[in-house]
Amino acid sequence: QVQLVESGGGLVQAGDSLRLSCAASGLTFSTYAMGWFRQAPGKERELVATMRWDGGIISYGDSVKGRFTISRDNAKNTVYLQMNSLRPEDSAVYYCAAGQYKRPQSRYVYDYWGQGTQVTVSS
């Protein structure tokens, strides 16, 4: 059974930093692309950052480029999201996801999702 467990969320002030972690189990972590996504109330889920199994960056959302950094430790089955210079508009539930490249769709498909961790940034 695949489990993705996020941690590290919380309430911070604008300009602060947070580091999210996502511990994975039940899958061969080193063969999966990992991603962070977020969803704010009343808004669609959006991509934050995604990374290939080998650590290569797939993409960052435009709104977080230069402020957020995704990384992974395959030995610990964990993916991280370092968030700097946080803004109130970064407030959302942040989800970790694991996926693989699907040739029929010609894109990464994220099949496994965590429960999410809340990040709230006050102004």
XYZ file of N, CA and C in Angstrom:
369
model
N 0.837 -1.181 0.000
C 0.000 0.000 0.000
C 0.885 1.249 0.000
N 0.669 2.080 -0.974
C 1.468 3.292 -1.085
C 0.958 4.337 -0.106
N 1.902 4.946 0.609
C 1.552 6.044 1.509
C 2.514 7.200 1.285
N 1.943 8.374 1.210
C 2.718 9.607 1.139
C 2.243 10.480 2.295
N 3.163 10.848 3.168
C 2.799 11.594 4.373
C 3.567 12.910 4.397
N 2.810 13.998 4.265
C 3.417 15.326 4.283
C 3.528 15.844 5.710
N 4.514 16.694 5.922
C 4.677 17.354 7.212
C 5.397 18.681 6.993
N 5.349 19.537 8.014
C 6.095 20.785 7.969
C 5.262 22.029 7.709
N 3.977 21.858 7.465
C 3.138 23.016 7.251
C 2.916 23.796 8.536
N 2.290 24.961 8.400
C 2.008 25.756 9.580
C 1.632 27.175 9.226
N 1.575 28.005 10.252
C 1.234 29.412 10.106
C 2.509 30.239 10.235
N 2.783 31.031 9.214
C 3.968 31.880 9.216
C 3.581 33.267 8.714
N 4.526 34.186 8.853
C 4.308 35.544 8.365
C 4.934 35.709 6.980
N 4.422 36.697 6.267
C 4.983 36.998 4.947
C 6.484 37.242 5.062
N 7.222 36.661 4.127
C 8.669 36.790 4.140
C 9.391 35.649 4.829
N 8.661 34.850 5.594
C 9.260 33.720 6.302
C 9.530 32.554 5.358
N 10.163 31.530 5.918
C 10.457 30.312 5.175
C 9.855 29.105 5.878
N 9.575 28.079 5.097
C 9.120 26.791 5.612
C 9.724 25.703 4.750
N 9.927 24.539 5.352
C 10.340 23.380 4.565
C 9.333 22.258 4.783
N 8.733 21.839 3.709
C 7.815 20.707 3.747
C 8.575 19.424 3.445
N 8.117 18.350 4.060
C 8.684 17.030 3.797
C 7.565 16.080 3.417
N 7.909 15.088 2.636
C 6.945 14.057 2.257
C 7.666 12.715 2.309
N 7.250 11.883 3.237
C 7.843 10.557 3.392
C 6.999 9.534 2.642
N 7.635 8.777 1.787
C 6.934 7.802 0.957
C 7.231 6.380 1.409
N 6.237 5.518 1.280
C 6.419 4.099 1.571
C 5.512 3.294 0.660
N 5.854 2.017 0.488
C 5.020 1.136 -0.320
C 5.264 1.233 -1.809
N 6.303 1.949 -2.205
C 6.650 2.036 -3.626
C 8.169 2.118 -3.754
N 8.654 1.820 -4.943
C 10.085 1.942 -5.195
C 10.360 3.412 -5.494
N 10.635 4.135 -4.439
C 10.688 5.598 -4.486
C 11.623 6.106 -5.574
N 12.755 5.450 -5.713
C 13.779 5.955 -6.626
C 13.392 5.825 -8.095
N 12.254 5.209 -8.375
C 11.812 5.085 -9.769
C 10.666 6.031 -10.097
N 10.251 6.810 -9.124
C 9.102 7.692 -9.311
C 9.503 9.163 -9.399
N 8.846 9.875 -10.283
C 8.878 11.325 -10.228
C 8.047 11.755 -9.030
N 8.470 12.843 -8.401
C 7.753 13.355 -7.242
C 7.377 14.799 -7.491
N 6.251 15.180 -6.928
C 5.812 16.554 -7.151
C 5.125 17.136 -5.948
N 5.098 18.441 -5.920
C 4.310 19.200 -4.949
C 3.272 20.004 -5.719
N 2.066 19.942 -5.212
C 0.940 20.678 -5.772
C 0.256 21.397 -4.624
N -0.557 22.380 -4.951
C -1.277 23.081 -3.880
C -2.664 23.469 -4.350
N -3.526 23.637 -3.373
C -4.891 24.052 -3.674
C -5.379 24.985 -2.587
N -5.767 26.163 -2.998
C -6.338 27.145 -2.088
C -7.861 27.075 -2.178
N -8.570 27.523 -1.144
C -10.036 27.462 -1.170
C -10.604 28.184 -2.391
N -11.501 27.514 -3.086
C -12.153 28.109 -4.237
C -11.315 28.158 -5.492
N -10.129 27.579 -5.435
C -9.245 27.596 -6.597
C -8.917 26.175 -7.034
N -8.476 26.054 -8.272
C -8.082 24.750 -8.776
C -6.710 24.378 -8.232
N -6.465 23.085 -8.199
C -5.149 22.620 -7.786
C -4.122 23.058 -8.816
N -2.972 23.494 -8.326
C -1.941 23.950 -9.241
C -0.602 23.291 -8.934
N 0.202 23.170 -9.975
C 1.531 22.598 -9.838
C 2.440 23.592 -9.125
N 3.222 23.069 -8.175
C 4.224 23.896 -7.507
C 5.616 23.544 -8.045
N 5.956 22.261 -7.949
C 7.274 21.829 -8.416
C 7.266 20.324 -8.615
N 7.965 19.867 -9.633
C 8.058 18.435 -9.884
C 9.486 18.067 -10.248
N 9.838 16.834 -9.907
C 11.217 16.382 -10.051
C 11.243 14.940 -10.526
N 12.157 14.634 -11.436
C 12.297 13.265 -11.935
C 12.913 12.360 -10.875
N 12.874 11.071 -11.156
C 13.411 10.083 -10.222
C 14.893 10.321 -9.938
N 15.611 10.886 -10.913
C 17.048 11.056 -10.763
C 17.418 12.446 -10.247
N 16.440 13.222 -9.837
C 16.720 14.551 -9.301
C 16.629 15.669 -10.312
N 16.447 15.344 -11.560
C 16.287 16.386 -12.563
C 14.959 17.117 -12.385
N 15.006 18.403 -12.563
C 13.794 19.194 -12.387
C 12.895 19.036 -13.614
N 11.644 18.788 -13.367
C 10.694 18.749 -14.465
C 10.125 20.138 -14.692
N 9.605 20.734 -13.602
C 9.056 22.083 -13.752
C 8.794 22.724 -12.404
N 8.711 24.049 -12.428
C 8.247 24.855 -11.310
C 7.065 25.686 -11.792
N 6.115 25.908 -10.895
C 5.057 26.840 -11.218
C 5.625 28.242 -11.346
N 5.063 29.027 -12.238
C 5.582 30.370 -12.487
C 5.584 31.230 -11.230
N 4.599 31.046 -10.386
C 4.461 31.910 -9.215
C 5.476 31.602 -8.115
N 6.159 30.461 -8.209
C 7.101 30.091 -7.152
C 8.546 30.057 -7.626
N 8.769 30.258 -8.903
C 10.134 30.213 -9.429
C 11.009 31.237 -8.721
N 12.193 30.758 -8.317
C 13.135 31.626 -7.630
C 12.912 31.712 -6.131
N 11.793 31.200 -5.648
C 11.503 31.237 -4.206
C 11.435 29.840 -3.593
N 10.932 28.879 -4.338
C 10.762 27.510 -3.841
C 11.781 26.591 -4.507
N 12.205 25.567 -3.755
C 13.138 24.587 -4.289
C 12.687 23.181 -3.898
N 12.543 22.330 -4.875
C 12.210 20.926 -4.614
C 13.506 20.123 -4.589
N 13.548 19.137 -3.705
C 14.704 18.245 -3.642
C 14.235 16.881 -3.145
N 15.086 15.896 -3.276
C 14.713 14.559 -2.822
C 15.933 13.834 -2.300
N 15.663 12.890 -1.412
C 16.694 12.013 -0.868
C 16.195 10.591 -1.078
N 16.697 9.940 -2.104
C 16.209 8.594 -2.416
C 16.568 7.580 -1.339
N 17.614 7.846 -0.591
C 17.994 6.935 0.492
C 16.988 6.987 1.639
N 16.308 8.127 1.764
C 15.332 8.300 2.849
C 13.895 8.245 2.349
N 13.717 7.999 1.049
C 12.366 7.955 0.469
C 11.578 9.231 0.794
N 12.243 10.346 0.678
C 11.632 11.615 1.079
C 11.873 12.682 0.027
N 10.853 13.480 -0.180
C 10.961 14.647 -1.046
C 10.676 15.885 -0.205
N 11.356 16.975 -0.540
C 11.245 18.197 0.244
C 10.802 19.355 -0.645
N 10.247 20.365 0.007
C 9.960 21.620 -0.670
C 10.399 22.744 0.256
N 11.469 23.409 -0.117
C 11.937 24.564 0.624
C 11.232 25.795 0.074
N 10.534 26.490 0.942
C 9.753 27.654 0.527
C 10.302 28.895 1.215
N 10.812 29.804 0.441
C 11.362 31.061 0.965
C 10.516 32.235 0.503
N 10.690 33.345 1.186
C 9.985 34.589 0.825
C 8.491 34.331 0.632
N 7.899 33.676 1.595
C 6.494 33.308 1.477
C 5.591 34.535 1.415
N 4.525 34.383 0.654
C 3.547 35.458 0.456
C 2.175 34.956 0.890
N 1.278 35.858 1.225
C -0.079 35.420 1.594
C -0.735 34.569 0.507
N -0.448 34.862 -0.744
C -1.049 34.091 -1.838
C -0.483 32.672 -1.952
N 0.534 32.354 -1.166
C 1.038 30.982 -1.117
C 0.220 30.109 -0.173
N -0.690 30.716 0.562
C -1.517 29.964 1.504
C -2.361 28.945 0.752
N -2.280 27.694 1.182
C -2.992 26.609 0.507
C -2.718 25.307 1.251
N -3.421 24.281 0.845
C -3.053 22.929 1.255
C -2.058 22.406 0.227
N -0.938 21.949 0.720
C 0.134 21.453 -0.158
C 0.116 19.926 -0.157
N 0.112 19.375 -1.363
C 0.043 17.938 -1.544
C 1.314 17.412 -2.200
N 1.736 16.271 -1.727
C 2.847 15.546 -2.328
C 2.242 14.470 -3.242
N 2.904 14.208 -4.357
C 2.405 13.200 -5.285
C 3.557 12.437 -5.913
N 3.285 11.177 -6.250
C 4.273 10.321 -6.913
C 3.714 9.872 -8.253
N 4.542 9.891 -9.278
C 4.055 9.518 -10.584
C 5.137 8.988 -11.494
N 4.725 8.576 -12.661
C 5.651 8.068 -13.657
C 5.260 8.602 -15.024
N 6.225 8.575 -15.927
C 5.952 9.042 -17.277
C 5.142 7.986 -18.013
N 4.041 8.428 -18.569
C 3.157 7.531 -19.294
C 3.250 7.844 -20.783
N 3.749 6.871 -21.534
C 3.950 7.119 -22.958
C 2.668 7.414 -23.720
N 1.555 6.699 -23.436
C 0.335 7.024 -24.199
C -0.086 8.480 -24.043
N 0.107 9.021 -22.843
C -0.285 10.397 -22.609
C 0.842 11.382 -22.886
N 2.054 10.857 -23.058
C 3.240 11.693 -23.273
C 3.410 12.742 -22.174
N 3.183 12.297 -20.956
C 3.371 13.209 -19.830
C 3.475 12.387 -18.551
N 3.891 13.066 -17.485
C 3.928 12.421 -16.174
C 2.499 12.363 -15.633
N 2.145 11.225 -15.105
C 0.834 11.032 -14.479
C 1.075 10.688 -13.015
N 0.459 11.473 -12.154
C 0.676 11.294 -10.712
C -0.460 10.444 -10.151
N -0.120 9.210 -9.811
C -1.120 8.234 -9.388
C -1.343 8.226 -7.886
N -0.358 8.657 -7.123
C -0.437 8.558 -5.666
C -0.315 9.950 -5.047
N -1.174 10.177 -4.062
C -1.258 11.494 -3.433
C -1.285 11.363 -1.914
N -0.675 12.359 -1.261
C -0.770 12.422 0.183
C -2.035 13.136 0.615
N -2.196 13.265 1.928
C -3.395 13.904 2.491
C -3.284 15.423 2.518
N -2.090 15.916 2.394
C -1.910 17.360 2.356
C -1.515 17.947 3.693
N -0.847 19.095 3.623
C -0.477 19.842 4.822
C -0.795 21.320 4.571
N -1.377 21.954 5.578
C -1.829 23.332 5.421
C -0.675 24.311 5.629
N -0.566 25.235 4.715
C 0.375 26.356 4.850
C -0.442 27.638 4.829
N -0.282 28.435 5.861
C -0.979 29.712 5.941
C 0.041 30.813 6.151
N -0.004 31.812 5.286
C 0.938 32.921 5.354
C 0.154 34.194 5.662
N 0.446 34.792 6.790
C -0.253 36.020 7.178
C 0.524 37.236 6.687
N -0.224 38.295 6.405
C 0.406 39.523 5.883
C 0.840 40.453 7.004
